[in-house]
């Protein structure tokens, strides 16, 4: 007995002379093919274009760091350099007045202002650092700390290339270019910072930048019985980590989507074509008076 594999065919064919083409069926077919082509191209370009995804989880936020590097570049437009210094405090008992390592002061505005640039480390606890006149033996008569904050960053020099490619760099430098020059004498400037450690994985490399949010306010200070004015940066570390990575659509997902598009479109198109054909047959019978 000869084995016939055709008995397993579940897609049995109908002879062509037993089928009936219609104009409505042709329109539905053309629209269906165009729709499938459109969705196919959309899925194809999605497959070729990876996306940036982020995950948030609780972890030791800076376990890869003994301390956090900070870079500050600020111009004080009404404070000569001889008065300017940096003080650092934190909850571990650190208290440095007049920090001078890796610092550079440059006269601006004919000596009436000062550009102050510094690099330093902060511990992995809450604290503050502030630009002030506290370390100066002589104090200005009317201290005015109006300023332009050119750059403040935590961690690496710039946001990783992956985040730059997706335009996700604002949260890594939200204060760059901050202008606080319309202020009065004896005015205190406060920046409240929430630092969020991040992990960026891109092309087999892993970097650990820091992003942060910032809230600014200014309020009067009083020379004498009250606190001396200064520019305060009060920071806290968030107990979370944000992980960024680039994710591509898996090829099996792309194939699944294409199969769903083709199968779903032809199924729906078949239903629509059947409904149109049935409706047209009913109309014909009504016109001929054969509908019972």
Coordinates of N, CA, C and O in Angstrom, one line a residue, residues 61-244:
X61 N 23.5 52.5 46.8 CA 23.6 53.3 45.6 C 25.0 53.6 45.0 O 25.2 53.8 43.9
X62 N 26.0 53.6 45.9 CA 27.3 54.0 45.5 C 28.4 53.0 46.0 O 29.4 53.4 46.4
X63 N 28.0 51.7 46.0 CA 29.0 50.7 46.5 C 30.2 50.6 45.7 O 31.2 50.1 46.2
X64 N 30.2 51.1 44.5 CA 31.4 51.1 43.6 C 32.3 52.3 43.9 O 33.4 52.4 43.3
X65 N 31.9 53.2 44.7 CA 32.7 54.4 45.0 C 33.0 54.5 46.5 O 32.2 54.2 47.4
X66 N 34.2 54.9 46.8 CA 34.6 55.2 48.2 C 34.0 56.6 48.5 O 33.6 56.9 49.7
X67 N 34.0 57.5 47.5 CA 33.4 58.8 47.7 C 32.9 59.3 46.3 O 33.2 58.6 45.3
X68 N 32.3 60.4 46.3 CA 31.7 60.8 45.0 C 32.4 62.1 44.5 O 32.5 63.1 45.3
X69 N 33.0 62.1 43.3 CA 33.6 63.3 42.8 C 32.6 64.3 42.4 O 31.6 64.1 41.9
X70 N 33.0 65.6 42.7 CA 32.2 66.7 42.4 C 33.0 67.8 41.6 O 34.2 68.0 41.9
X71 N 32.4 68.4 40.6 CA 33.0 69.5 39.9 C 32.1 70.7 39.9 O 30.9 70.6 39.7
X72 N 32.7 71.8 40.3 CA 31.9 73.1 40.4 C 32.6 74.2 39.6 O 33.8 74.4 39.9
X73 N 31.9 74.9 38.8 CA 32.4 76.0 38.1 C 31.4 77.1 38.2 O 30.3 77.0 37.6
X74 N 31.7 78.2 38.9 CA 30.8 79.2 39.2 C 31.4 80.6 39.1 O 32.6 80.7 39.5
X75 N 30.7 81.6 38.6 CA 31.2 83.0 38.5 C 30.4 83.8 39.5 O 29.2 83.9 39.4
X76 N 31.1 84.5 40.4 CA 30.5 85.5 41.3 C 30.7 86.8 40.8 O 31.9 87.3 40.7
X77 N 29.7 87.5 40.3 CA 29.9 88.8 39.6 C 30.1 90.0 40.4 O 30.5 91.0 39.9
X78 N 29.9 89.9 41.8 CA 30.1 91.0 42.7 C 30.9 90.7 43.9 O 30.7 91.3 45.0
X79 N 31.8 89.7 43.8 CA 32.6 89.2 44.9 C 34.0 89.0 44.4 O 34.3 88.1 43.6
X80 N 35.0 89.8 44.9 CA 36.4 89.6 44.5 C 36.9 88.3 45.0 O 36.5 87.7 46.0
X81 N 37.9 87.8 44.3 CA 38.4 86.5 44.6 C 39.1 86.3 46.0 O 39.1 85.3 46.5
X82 N 39.6 87.4 46.5 CA 40.3 87.3 47.8 C 39.4 86.9 48.9 O 39.8 86.5 50.0
X83 N 38.0 87.1 48.7 CA 37.1 86.7 49.8 C 36.5 85.3 49.6 O 35.9 84.7 50.5
X84 N 36.7 84.7 48.4 CA 35.9 83.5 48.0 C 36.6 82.2 48.5 O 37.8 82.1 48.4
X85 N 35.8 81.3 49.1 CA 36.3 80.0 49.5 C 35.2 79.0 49.5 O 34.1 79.3 49.2
X86 N 35.6 77.7 49.7 CA 34.7 76.6 49.7 C 34.7 75.9 51.0 O 35.8 75.6 51.5
X87 N 33.6 75.7 51.6 CA 33.4 74.9 52.8 C 32.7 73.6 52.6 O 31.7 73.6 51.8
X88 N 33.0 72.5 53.3 CA 32.4 71.2 53.1 C 32.1 70.7 54.4 O 32.9 70.6 55.3
X89 N 30.8 70.2 54.6 CA 30.3 69.6 55.8 C 29.5 68.4 55.4 O 28.9 68.3 54.4
X90 N 29.4 67.4 56.3 CA 28.5 66.2 56.1 C 28.2 65.6 57.4 O 28.7 66.0 58.5
X91 N 27.3 64.6 57.4 CA 26.8 63.9 58.6 C 27.8 63.0 59.2 O 27.5 62.4 60.3
X92 N 29.0 62.8 58.6 CA 30.0 61.9 59.2 C 31.0 62.8 60.0 O 32.0 62.3 60.5
X93 N 30.7 64.0 60.2 CA 31.5 64.9 61.0 C 32.6 65.7 60.2 O 33.4 66.4 60.9
X94 N 32.6 65.6 59.0 CA 33.5 66.3 58.2 C 33.2 67.8 58.2 O 32.0 68.2 58.0
X95 N 34.2 68.7 58.4 CA 33.9 70.1 58.4 C 35.2 70.8 58.0 O 36.1 71.0 58.7
X96 N 35.3 71.1 56.7 CA 36.4 71.8 56.1 C 36.1 73.2 55.7 O 35.1 73.4 55.0
X97 N 36.8 74.2 56.2 CA 36.6 75.6 55.9 C 37.8 76.0 55.0 O 38.9 75.9 55.4
X98 N 37.4 76.6 53.9 CA 38.5 77.1 53.0 C 39.2 76.0 52.2 O 40.4 76.0 52.1
X99 N 38.4 75.1 51.7 CA 39.0 74.0 50.9 C 39.7 74.6 49.7 O 39.1 75.4 48.9
X100 N 41.0 74.3 49.5 CA 41.8 74.9 48.4 C 42.4 73.9 47.4 O 42.9 74.3 46.4
X101 N 42.3 72.6 47.7 CA 42.9 71.6 46.8 C 42.1 71.6 45.5 O 40.9 71.6 45.5
X102 N 42.9 71.4 44.4 CA 42.2 71.3 43.0 C 41.3 72.5 42.8 O 40.2 72.3 42.2
X103 N 41.6 73.7 43.3 CA 40.7 74.9 43.1 C 41.5 75.9 42.3 O 42.7 76.0 42.4
X104 N 40.7 76.7 41.6 CA 41.3 77.8 40.8 C 40.4 79.0 40.8 O 39.2 78.9 40.6
X105 N 41.0 80.1 41.2 CA 40.2 81.4 41.2 C 40.8 82.3 40.2 O 42.0 82.5 40.1
X106 N 39.9 83.0 39.4 CA 40.3 83.9 38.4 C 39.5 85.2 38.4 O 38.2 85.1 38.4
X107 N 40.2 86.3 38.4 CA 39.5 87.6 38.5 C 38.7 87.8 37.2 O 39.2 87.5 36.1
X108 N 37.5 88.3 37.3 CA 36.7 88.7 36.2 C 36.1 90.1 36.5 O 36.1 90.6 37.6
X109 N 35.6 90.8 35.4 CA 35.0 92.1 35.6 C 35.9 93.1 36.3 O 35.5 93.8 37.2
X110 N 37.1 93.1 35.8 CA 38.2 94.1 36.3 C 38.4 93.9 37.8 O 38.6 94.9 38.5
X111 N 38.4 92.6 38.2 CA 38.6 92.4 39.6 C 37.5 92.5 40.6 O 37.6 92.2 41.8
X112 N 36.3 92.9 40.1 CA 35.1 93.0 40.9 C 34.4 91.7 41.1 O 33.5 91.6 41.9
X113 N 34.7 90.7 40.2 CA 34.1 89.4 40.3 C 35.1 88.3 40.3 O 36.3 88.6 40.2
X114 N 34.6 87.1 40.4 CA 35.5 86.0 40.5 C 34.9 84.7 39.9 O 33.8 84.4 40.2
X115 N 35.7 84.1 39.1 CA 35.3 82.8 38.6 C 36.0 81.7 39.4 O 37.3 81.7 39.6
X116 N 35.2 80.9 40.0 CA 35.8 79.9 41.0 C 35.5 78.5 40.4 O 34.4 78.1 40.2
X117 N 36.6 77.7 40.2 CA 36.5 76.4 39.7 C 37.2 75.4 40.7 O 38.3 75.7 41.1
X118 N 36.5 74.3 41.0 CA 37.1 73.4 42.0 C 36.6 72.0 41.7 O 35.5 71.7 41.2
X119 N 37.4 71.0 42.1 CA 37.1 69.6 42.1 C 37.4 69.0 43.5 O 38.4 69.3 44.1
X120 N 36.4 68.3 44.0 CA 36.6 67.7 45.4 C 35.7 66.4 45.5 O 35.0 66.1 44.6
X121 N 35.9 65.8 46.6 CA 35.2 64.5 46.9 C 34.2 64.8 48.1 O 34.5 65.5 49.0
X122 N 33.0 64.1 48.0 CA 32.1 64.1 49.1 C 31.9 62.7 49.6 O 31.9 61.8 48.8
X123 N 31.6 62.5 50.8 CA 31.3 61.2 51.4 C 29.9 60.8 51.0 O 29.1 61.6 50.6
X124 N 29.7 59.5 51.2 CA 28.4 58.9 50.7 C 27.3 59.1 51.8 O 26.6 58.1 52.1
X125 N 27.2 60.3 52.3 CA 26.2 60.6 53.3 C 25.6 62.0 53.0 O 26.2 62.8 52.2
X126 N 24.5 62.4 53.6 CA 24.0 63.7 53.4 C 24.9 64.8 53.9 O 25.7 64.6 54.9
X127 N 24.9 65.9 53.3 CA 25.8 67.0 53.8 C 25.5 68.3 52.9 O 24.5 68.4 52.3
X128 N 26.5 69.1 52.9 CA 26.5 70.3 52.1 C 27.9 70.8 51.8 O 28.8 70.5 52.5
X129 N 28.0 71.6 50.8 CA 29.2 72.4 50.5 C 28.7 73.8 50.1 O 27.6 73.9 49.5
X130 N 29.4 74.8 50.4 CA 29.0 76.1 50.1 C 30.1 77.0 49.8 O 31.2 76.9 50.3
X131 N 29.9 77.9 48.8 CA 30.8 79.0 48.5 C 30.5 80.2 49.4 O 29.4 80.7 49.4
X132 N 31.5 80.6 50.1 CA 31.3 81.6 51.1 C 32.6 82.5 51.3 O 33.6 82.3 50.6
X133 N 32.5 83.4 52.3 CA 33.6 84.2 52.7 C 34.1 83.7 54.1 O 34.9 84.4 54.7
X134 N 33.7 82.6 54.5 CA 34.0 82.1 55.9 C 35.5 82.0 56.1 O 35.9 82.1 57.3
X135 N 36.2 81.6 55.1 CA 37.7 81.3 55.3 C 38.5 82.6 55.2 O 39.7 82.5 55.4
X136 N 37.9 83.7 54.8 CA 38.6 84.9 54.6 C 38.8 85.7 55.9 O 37.9 85.8 56.7
X137 N 40.0 86.1 56.2 CA 40.2 86.9 57.4 C 39.5 88.2 57.4 O 38.9 88.7 58.4
X138 N 39.5 88.9 56.2 CA 38.7 90.1 56.0 C 37.4 89.8 55.4 O 37.3 88.9 54.6
X139 N 36.4 90.5 55.8 CA 35.0 90.3 55.2 C 34.6 91.5 54.5 O 34.9 92.6 54.8
X140 N 33.8 91.3 53.3 CA 33.3 92.4 52.6 C 32.3 93.2 53.4 O 31.6 92.6 54.2
X141 N 32.2 94.5 53.1 CA 31.2 95.3 53.8 C 29.7 94.9 53.5 O 28.9 94.9 54.3
X142 N 29.5 94.7 52.2 CA 28.2 94.4 51.7 C 28.3 93.1 50.8 O 28.3 93.2 49.6
X143 N 28.3 91.9 51.4 CA 28.5 90.7 50.6 C 27.3 90.5 49.6 O 26.2 90.5 50.1
X144 N 27.7 90.3 48.4 CA 26.6 90.0 47.4 C 27.1 88.8 46.6 O 28.1 88.8 45.9
X145 N 26.3 87.7 46.7 CA 26.6 86.4 46.1 C 25.8 86.1 44.8 O 25.6 85.0 44.5
X146 N 25.5 87.2 44.1 CA 24.8 86.9 42.8 C 25.8 86.2 41.9 O 27.0 86.4 42.0
X147 N 25.3 85.3 41.1 CA 26.3 84.3 40.5 C 25.7 83.8 39.2 O 24.5 83.8 39.0
X148 N 26.6 83.2 38.4 CA 26.2 82.4 37.3 C 26.8 81.0 37.5 O 28.0 80.9 37.6
X149 N 26.0 80.0 37.6 CA 26.5 78.6 37.8 C 26.7 78.0 36.5 O 25.8 77.5 35.8
X150 N 28.0 77.9 36.0 CA 28.3 77.4 34.7 C 28.1 75.9 34.7 O 27.5 75.3 33.7
X151 N 28.6 75.2 35.7 CA 28.5 73.7 35.7 C 28.6 73.2 37.1 O 29.5 73.6 37.9
X152 N 27.7 72.2 37.4 CA 27.8 71.4 38.6 C 27.5 70.0 38.2 O 26.5 69.7 37.6
X153 N 28.4 69.1 38.5 CA 28.2 67.7 38.2 C 28.7 66.8 39.2 O 29.7 67.2 40.0
X154 N 28.2 65.6 39.3 CA 28.6 64.6 40.2 C 29.0 63.4 39.4 O 28.3 63.0 38.5
X155 N 30.2 62.9 39.7 CA 30.7 61.7 38.9 C 31.4 62.1 37.7 O 32.2 63.1 37.7
X156 N 31.2 61.4 36.5 CA 32.0 61.6 35.3 C 31.8 62.9 34.7 O 30.8 63.7 35.0
X157 N 32.7 63.2 33.7 CA 32.6 64.6 33.1 C 31.3 64.9 32.4 O 30.9 66.0 32.4
X158 N 30.8 63.9 31.7 CA 29.6 64.2 31.0 C 28.7 62.9 31.0 O 29.1 61.9 31.4
X159 N 27.4 63.1 30.7 CA 26.5 62.0 30.6 C 27.0 61.0 29.5 O 27.6 61.4 28.5
X160 N 26.9 59.7 29.8 CA 27.4 58.7 28.8 C 26.8 58.9 27.4 O 25.7 59.5 27.2
X161 N 27.5 58.3 26.4 CA 27.2 58.5 25.0 C 25.8 58.0 24.8 O 25.0 58.5 24.0
X162 N 25.4 56.9 25.4 CA 24.1 56.3 25.2 C 23.0 57.3 25.6 O 22.0 57.5 24.8
X163 N 23.1 58.0 26.7 CA 22.1 59.0 27.1 C 22.1 60.2 26.2 O 21.1 60.8 26.0
X164 N 23.3 60.6 25.8 CA 23.4 61.7 24.9 C 22.7 61.4 23.6 O 22.0 62.3 23.0
X165 N 22.8 60.2 23.1 CA 22.2 59.8 21.8 C 20.7 59.9 21.9 O 20.0 60.2 20.9
X166 N 20.1 59.6 23.1 CA 18.7 59.7 23.3 C 18.2 61.0 23.9 O 17.0 61.1 24.2
X167 N 19.1 61.9 24.1 CA 18.7 63.2 24.6 C 18.4 63.2 26.1 O 17.7 64.1 26.6
X168 N 18.8 62.2 26.8 CA 18.5 62.1 28.2 C 19.7 62.6 29.1 O 20.3 61.9 29.9
X169 N 20.0 63.9 28.9 CA 21.2 64.5 29.6 C 20.8 65.6 30.6 O 21.6 66.0 31.4
X170 N 19.6 66.1 30.5 CA 19.2 67.2 31.3 C 19.3 66.9 32.8 O 19.7 67.7 33.6
X171 N 18.9 65.7 33.2 CA 18.9 65.4 34.7 C 20.3 65.2 35.2 O 20.5 65.1 36.4
X172 N 21.3 65.1 34.4 CA 22.7 65.0 34.8 C 23.3 66.4 35.0 O 24.4 66.4 35.6
X173 N 22.7 67.4 34.5 CA 23.2 68.7 34.6 C 22.1 69.8 34.6 O 22.0 70.7 33.8
X174 N 21.2 69.6 35.6 CA 20.0 70.5 35.6 C 20.3 72.0 36.0 O 19.5 72.9 35.7
X175 N 21.5 72.2 36.6 CA 21.8 73.6 37.0 C 22.8 74.3 36.1 O 23.0 75.5 36.3
X176 N 23.3 73.6 35.1 CA 24.2 74.3 34.2 C 23.6 75.5 33.5 O 22.6 75.4 32.9
X177 N 24.3 76.6 33.7 CA 23.8 77.9 33.1 C 22.9 78.6 34.0 O 22.3 79.7 33.6
X178 N 22.6 78.2 35.2 CA 21.7 78.9 36.1 C 22.2 80.3 36.4 O 23.4 80.5 36.8
X179 N 21.3 81.3 36.2 CA 21.7 82.7 36.3 C 20.9 83.2 37.6 O 19.7 83.3 37.6
X180 N 21.7 83.6 38.6 CA 21.1 84.2 39.8 C 21.8 85.6 40.0 O 22.4 85.8 41.0
X181 N 21.7 86.5 39.0 CA 22.4 87.7 39.1 C 21.5 88.9 39.5 O 22.0 90.0 39.7
X182 N 20.2 88.7 39.6 CA 19.3 89.8 39.9 C 19.0 89.6 41.4 O 17.9 89.4 41.8
X183 N 20.0 89.8 42.2 CA 19.9 89.6 43.7 C 20.5 90.8 44.4 O 21.1 91.6 43.9
X184 N 20.2 90.8 45.7 CA 20.6 92.0 46.6 C 21.7 91.6 47.5 O 22.1 90.4 47.6
X185 N 22.3 92.6 48.1 CA 23.3 92.4 49.1 C 22.8 91.6 50.3 O 21.5 91.6 50.5
X186 N 23.6 90.8 50.9 CA 23.2 90.0 52.1 C 22.1 89.0 51.8 O 21.3 88.7 52.7
X187 N 22.1 88.5 50.6 CA 21.1 87.5 50.2 C 21.7 86.1 50.2 O 22.8 85.9 49.7
X188 N 21.0 85.2 50.8 CA 21.5 83.8 50.9 C 20.9 83.0 49.7 O 19.7 83.2 49.3
X189 N 21.7 82.1 49.2 CA 21.3 81.3 48.0 C 21.3 79.8 48.4 O 22.4 79.3 48.9
X190 N 20.2 79.1 48.3 CA 20.1 77.7 48.7 C 19.8 76.8 47.5 O 18.7 77.1 46.9
X191 N 20.5 75.8 47.3 CA 20.2 74.7 46.3 C 20.0 73.4 47.1 O 20.9 73.0 47.8
X192 N 18.9 72.8 46.9 CA 18.6 71.5 47.5 C 18.7 70.4 46.5 O 17.9 70.5 45.5
X193 N 19.6 69.5 46.7 CA 19.9 68.5 45.6 C 19.5 67.1 46.1 O 19.9 66.8 47.3
X194 N 18.9 66.4 45.3 CA 18.7 64.9 45.5 C 19.5 64.2 44.4 O 19.1 64.2 43.3
X195 N 20.5 63.5 44.9 CA 21.4 62.8 44.0 C 21.0 61.4 43.8 O 20.7 60.7 44.8
X196 N 20.9 61.0 42.6 CA 20.4 59.6 42.2 C 21.5 58.9 41.4 O 21.8 59.3 40.3
X197 N 22.2 57.9 42.0 CA 23.2 57.1 41.3 C 22.6 56.4 40.1 O 21.4 56.0 40.2
X198 N 23.3 56.2 39.1 CA 22.8 55.5 37.9 C 23.9 54.5 37.4 O 25.1 54.7 37.6
X199 N 23.4 53.6 36.6 CA 24.2 52.6 35.9 C 23.8 52.6 34.5 O 22.7 52.5 34.1
X200 N 24.8 52.8 33.6 CA 24.6 52.8 32.2 C 25.4 51.7 31.5 O 26.6 51.6 31.6
X201 N 24.7 50.8 30.8 CA 25.3 49.7 30.1 C 25.1 49.9 28.6 O 24.0 50.1 28.1
X202 N 26.3 50.0 27.9 CA 26.2 50.3 26.5 C 27.4 49.7 25.8 O 28.6 50.0 26.2
X203 N 27.2 48.9 24.8 CA 28.2 48.3 24.0 C 29.3 47.6 24.8 O 30.5 47.7 24.6
X204 N 28.8 46.8 25.8 CA 29.7 46.0 26.6 C 30.4 46.8 27.7 O 31.2 46.2 28.5
X205 N 30.1 48.1 27.8 CA 30.8 48.9 28.8 C 29.8 49.4 29.9 O 28.6 49.5 29.6
X206 N 30.3 49.6 31.1 CA 29.4 50.0 32.2 C 30.0 51.2 32.9 O 31.1 51.3 33.2
X207 N 29.2 52.3 33.0 CA 29.6 53.5 33.6 C 28.6 53.8 34.8 O 27.5 53.3 34.8
X208 N 29.1 54.6 35.7 CA 28.3 54.9 36.9 C 28.2 56.4 37.1 O 28.8 57.0 38.0
X209 N 27.4 57.1 36.3 CA 27.2 58.5 36.5 C 26.2 58.8 37.6 O 25.5 57.9 38.1
X210 N 26.0 60.1 37.9 CA 25.0 60.5 38.9 C 24.1 61.6 38.3 O 24.6 62.6 37.7
X211 N 22.9 61.4 38.4 CA 21.9 62.5 38.0 C 21.3 63.1 39.3 O 21.4 62.5 40.4
X212 N 20.8 64.3 39.2 CA 20.2 64.9 40.4 C 19.1 65.9 40.0 O 19.1 66.4 38.9
X213 N 18.3 66.1 41.0 CA 17.2 67.1 40.9 C 17.6 68.3 41.8 O 18.4 68.1 42.7
X214 N 17.1 69.5 41.5 CA 17.6 70.6 42.2 C 16.4 71.6 42.4 O 15.6 71.8 41.6
X215 N 16.4 72.1 43.6 CA 15.4 73.2 44.0 C 16.2 74.4 44.5 O 17.1 74.2 45.4
X216 N 15.9 75.6 44.0 CA 16.6 76.8 44.3 C 15.7 77.8 45.0 O 14.5 77.9 44.7
X217 N 16.3 78.4 46.0 CA 15.5 79.5 46.7 C 16.6 80.5 47.2 O 17.7 80.2 47.5
X218 N 16.2 81.8 47.3 CA 17.0 82.8 47.9 C 16.2 83.5 49.0 O 15.0 83.6 48.9
X219 N 16.9 84.0 50.0 CA 16.3 84.7 51.1 C 17.3 85.6 51.7 O 18.5 85.4 51.6
X220 N 16.8 86.6 52.4 CA 17.7 87.6 53.0 C 18.5 87.0 54.2 O 18.1 86.1 54.9
X221 N 19.8 87.5 54.3 CA 20.6 87.1 55.4 C 21.0 88.4 56.0 O 20.9 89.5 55.4
X222 N 21.6 88.4 57.2 CA 21.9 89.6 57.9 C 23.4 89.5 58.4 O 23.8 88.6 59.1
X223 N 24.1 90.5 58.0 CA 25.5 90.6 58.4 C 25.6 91.1 59.9 O 25.1 92.2 60.2
X224 N 26.1 90.3 60.7 CA 26.2 90.7 62.1 C 25.6 89.5 63.0 O 26.2 88.4 63.0
X225 N 24.5 89.7 63.6 CA 23.9 88.7 64.5 C 23.5 87.4 63.8 O 23.4 86.4 64.4
X226 N 23.2 87.5 62.5 CA 22.7 86.3 61.8 C 23.8 85.7 61.0 O 25.0 86.0 61.1
X227 N 23.4 84.7 60.2 CA 24.4 84.0 59.4 C 24.9 84.8 58.2 O 24.1 85.6 57.7
X228 N 26.2 84.6 57.9 CA 26.7 85.3 56.8 C 26.1 84.7 55.5 O 25.9 83.5 55.4
X229 N 25.9 85.5 54.5 CA 25.4 85.0 53.2 C 26.4 84.0 52.5 O 27.6 84.2 52.7
X230 N 25.8 83.1 51.8 CA 26.7 82.2 51.0 C 25.8 81.5 50.0 O 24.6 81.7 49.9
X231 N 26.5 80.7 49.2 CA 25.8 79.9 48.2 C 25.8 78.4 48.7 O 26.9 77.8 48.6
X232 N 24.7 77.9 49.1 CA 24.7 76.6 49.8 C 24.2 75.5 48.8 O 23.2 75.8 48.1
X233 N 24.9 74.4 48.8 CA 24.4 73.2 48.0 C 24.2 72.1 49.0 O 25.2 71.5 49.5
X234 N 22.9 71.9 49.4 CA 22.6 70.9 50.4 C 22.1 69.6 49.6 O 21.2 69.7 48.9
X235 N 22.8 68.5 49.9 CA 22.5 67.3 49.1 C 22.1 66.1 49.9 O 22.5 66.0 51.1
X236 N 21.3 65.2 49.3 CA 21.0 64.0 49.9 C 21.1 62.9 48.8 O 20.9 63.2 47.7
X237 N 21.5 61.7 49.2 CA 21.6 60.6 48.3 C 20.3 59.7 48.3 O 19.9 59.3 49.4
X238 N 19.8 59.5 47.2 CA 18.6 58.7 47.1 C 19.0 57.2 47.3 O 20.0 56.8 46.8
X239 N 18.2 56.4 48.0 CA 18.5 55.0 48.2 C 18.1 54.1 47.1 O 17.8 52.9 47.3
X240 N 18.1 54.6 45.9 CA 17.7 53.8 44.7 C 18.8 54.0 43.6 O 19.7 54.9 43.7
X241 N 18.8 53.1 42.7 CA 19.6 53.2 41.5 C 18.8 53.1 40.3 O 17.8 52.3 40.2
X242 N 19.1 53.9 39.3 CA 18.4 53.9 38.0 C 19.4 53.3 37.0 O 20.5 53.8 36.8
X243 N 19.0 52.2 36.4 CA 19.8 51.5 35.4 C 19.3 51.8 34.0 O 18.1 51.5 33.7
X244 N 20.2 52.2 33.1 CA 19.8 52.5 31.7 C 20.5 51.5 30.8 O 21.7 51.2 31.0

